[in-house]
Coordinates of C-alpha atoms in Angstrom, one line a residue:
M1 CA 98.8 90.7 79.5
A2 CA 98.5 90.4 83.1
R3 CA 102.5 90.4 83.7
S4 CA 102.6 93.6 80.8
A5 CA 100.9 95.6 83.3
N6 CA 103.0 94.4 86.1
A7 CA 106.1 95.2 83.8
R8 CA 105.4 98.9 83.2
T9 CA 104.4 98.9 87.4
G10 CA 107.8 98.2 88.0
T11 CA 109.0 100.4 85.3
E12 CA 106.9 103.8 86.2
A13 CA 107.8 103.0 90.0
G14 CA 111.6 102.3 89.3
T15 CA 112.8 105.5 90.6
E16 CA 111.6 104.6 93.4
P17 CA 113.0 103.4 96.7
V18 CA 113.0 99.9 96.6
P19 CA 111.5 98.8 100.5
Q20 CA 109.4 101.6 99.3
R21 CA 108.4 100.1 96.1
L22 CA 107.3 97.2 97.6
L23 CA 105.6 98.3 100.4
A24 CA 103.3 100.3 98.0
V25 CA 102.4 97.3 95.8
A26 CA 102.2 94.9 98.7
T27 CA 99.7 97.7 100.1
R28 CA 97.6 97.7 97.1
L29 CA 98.0 94.0 96.9
F30 CA 96.4 93.2 100.2
A31 CA 93.4 95.2 99.4
E32 CA 92.8 93.8 96.0
Q33 CA 92.5 90.5 97.0
G34 CA 93.6 89.7 100.8
F35 CA 96.9 89.0 102.1
E36 CA 96.3 85.4 102.4
A37 CA 95.3 85.1 98.1
T38 CA 98.7 87.4 97.5
S39 CA 102.0 85.6 96.6
V40 CA 105.0 86.8 97.0
Q41 CA 105.7 85.9 93.5
Q42 CA 102.7 88.6 92.3
I43 CA 104.1 91.1 94.5
V44 CA 107.9 91.0 93.4
D45 CA 106.4 91.2 89.8
A46 CA 104.3 94.2 90.4
A47 CA 107.1 95.6 92.0
G48 CA 109.5 95.4 89.1
V49 CA 112.0 93.3 91.1
T50 CA 113.4 89.7 92.0
K51 CA 113.0 87.6 95.1
G52 CA 115.9 88.0 96.4
A53 CA 116.2 91.8 96.3
M54 CA 112.4 91.9 98.3
Y55 CA 114.2 89.5 100.6
H56 CA 116.7 92.0 101.0
Y57 CA 114.8 94.1 102.9
F58 CA 112.3 91.7 104.2
G59 CA 112.2 88.4 105.4
S60 CA 108.9 87.6 104.6
K61 CA 105.1 88.5 103.6
D62 CA 104.2 88.6 106.7
D63 CA 107.3 91.2 107.2
L64 CA 105.6 93.5 104.5
L65 CA 102.2 93.7 106.6
Y66 CA 104.0 94.1 109.6
E67 CA 105.6 96.6 108.4
I68 CA 102.8 98.6 106.4
Y69 CA 101.1 99.1 109.9
A70 CA 104.2 99.7 112.1
R71 CA 105.6 102.5 109.9
V72 CA 102.3 104.0 110.3
L73 CA 102.8 103.7 114.2
R74 CA 106.2 104.9 114.5
D75 CA 105.8 108.2 112.5
Q76 CA 102.8 108.7 115.5
Q77 CA 104.8 107.5 117.9
A78 CA 107.3 110.6 117.1
R79 CA 104.5 113.0 116.7
L80 CA 102.9 112.5 120.0
E81 CA 106.3 112.6 121.9
S82 CA 107.2 115.9 120.2
A83 CA 103.3 117.3 120.9
A84 CA 103.7 115.5 124.8
D85 CA 107.6 117.0 125.4
S86 CA 106.3 120.6 124.1
D87 CA 106.3 123.3 126.9
S88 CA 102.6 123.9 126.3
P89 CA 100.1 123.2 129.3
V90 CA 98.8 119.7 129.2
K91 CA 95.4 120.6 127.8
E92 CA 97.3 121.8 125.2
R93 CA 99.7 119.2 124.8
L94 CA 96.8 116.7 125.0
H95 CA 94.8 118.0 122.0
A96 CA 97.3 118.1 120.5
A97 CA 98.1 114.3 120.8
A98 CA 94.3 113.6 120.3
S99 CA 93.9 115.8 116.9
D100 CA 97.3 114.5 115.5
V101 CA 96.5 110.3 116.1
V102 CA 93.1 111.0 114.2
A103 CA 94.3 112.9 111.3
T104 CA 97.4 110.4 111.1
T105 CA 94.8 107.5 111.1
T106 CA 92.3 109.0 108.4
A107 CA 95.6 109.7 106.0
N108 CA 96.8 105.9 106.1
L109 CA 93.5 104.5 106.5
E110 CA 94.2 102.0 103.8
D111 CA 97.6 100.1 105.4
T112 CA 95.4 100.6 108.9
I113 CA 92.3 99.0 107.4
I114 CA 94.4 96.3 106.0
F115 CA 96.6 95.5 108.7
F116 CA 93.9 95.2 111.4
R117 CA 92.0 92.8 108.6
S118 CA 94.8 90.3 108.3
M119 CA 96.5 91.0 111.9
H120 CA 96.0 87.6 113.0
L121 CA 97.5 86.2 110.2
L122 CA 100.8 87.4 111.3
H123 CA 103.1 85.2 113.1
A124 CA 102.6 85.4 117.2
D125 CA 105.7 87.1 117.7
K126 CA 104.7 90.0 115.0
Q127 CA 101.7 90.7 116.4
A128 CA 103.2 90.8 120.4
E129 CA 105.7 93.7 118.5
V130 CA 102.6 95.7 117.5
R131 CA 100.3 95.5 120.9
A132 CA 104.0 96.4 122.3
E133 CA 104.0 99.7 120.4
R134 CA 100.5 100.2 120.7
R135 CA 100.7 100.1 124.1
R136 CA 103.4 102.7 124.5
Y137 CA 101.6 104.9 122.5
H138 CA 98.7 104.4 125.0
E139 CA 100.8 104.8 127.8
R140 CA 101.8 108.2 126.7
V141 CA 98.7 109.8 126.2
R142 CA 97.5 108.2 129.6
G143 CA 100.5 109.6 131.3
L144 CA 99.0 113.3 129.2
I145 CA 95.8 112.4 131.4
E146 CA 97.2 111.3 134.7
E147 CA 99.3 115.0 134.8
G148 CA 96.2 116.8 134.0
Q149 CA 94.4 114.9 137.3
K150 CA 97.2 115.4 139.4
T151 CA 97.2 119.5 139.0
G152 CA 93.3 119.6 138.9
V153 CA 93.1 120.4 135.4
F154 CA 91.0 117.1 134.5
R155 CA 88.7 115.5 136.1
T156 CA 89.5 112.7 138.8
D157 CA 86.4 110.4 138.8
K158 CA 87.2 108.9 135.8
S159 CA 90.2 106.4 135.6
A160 CA 92.4 107.1 132.6
D161 CA 92.9 103.8 132.0
L162 CA 89.0 103.8 130.9
V163 CA 89.7 107.9 128.8
V164 CA 92.4 106.4 127.0
D165 CA 90.7 102.9 126.0
F166 CA 87.3 105.2 125.5
F167 CA 89.0 107.3 123.3
F168 CA 91.1 104.8 121.0
G169 CA 88.0 102.5 120.5
A170 CA 86.8 105.2 118.4
V171 CA 90.2 106.3 116.6
H172 CA 90.0 102.3 115.5
H173 CA 86.7 103.0 114.8
L174 CA 87.5 105.5 112.1
G175 CA 88.0 102.9 109.3
T176 CA 84.5 101.6 109.2
W177 CA 82.8 105.2 108.8
F178 CA 85.4 107.8 107.2
R179 CA 85.9 108.8 104.0
E180 CA 88.2 110.9 102.3
D181 CA 85.3 113.0 100.5
G182 CA 83.1 113.1 103.1
K183 CA 82.3 116.4 104.7
L184 CA 84.9 116.1 107.3
T185 CA 88.5 116.0 106.6
G186 CA 90.6 114.1 108.8
Q187 CA 92.0 117.2 110.3
E188 CA 88.6 118.5 111.0
V189 CA 87.4 115.0 112.5
G190 CA 90.8 115.5 114.5
E191 CA 89.6 118.8 115.9
H192 CA 86.2 117.5 116.6
F193 CA 87.6 114.2 118.5
A194 CA 90.0 116.6 120.6
D195 CA 87.5 118.7 121.5
L196 CA 85.3 116.4 122.6
L197 CA 88.3 114.3 124.6
L198 CA 89.0 117.1 126.4
D199 CA 85.5 118.2 127.1
S200 CA 85.0 114.8 128.9
L201 CA 87.9 115.6 131.0
R202 CA 86.5 119.1 132.0
P203 CA 86.2 119.4 136.1

């Protein structure tokens, strides 16, 4: 019976590109039964592809877990660069960046929760890659704060590093309380977070 359901899943998703299909299935299975308990065979059966097809795109189950979060990070980084490089005043650029990272995190909350729940199971090199990408993002936000501090727009008695750690600590905590059916949408939470960040930086 289970194999029949898996076959239907593969057929229904047959029009979706194989990498996206594999990622969608892996995300669902990792959420339902955990990373360690999910086998490659279960993933390919549910996606309706062969192991050979999977290994054409992903070298291992680790690569699937990594990509679940890395694709979110890549999108967030691109959106951050767009906001940070605009001609708007630094206050507006930082507000846009802060609001967006919350909105995109809540929009991809399952991916984020799954990844952080299982990140310690990744090979050390993959963990290092993720940390490097997150550090790159944080440093770009820190650069906006430092720009505002140098130009007198933001207070200077708090280090930019501390502000970044404080803000992203709250962002990374979203998975413990945010709900799609809650009182606030992800975008609304993002606006509130950004307002709080800018208020904390007011001279």
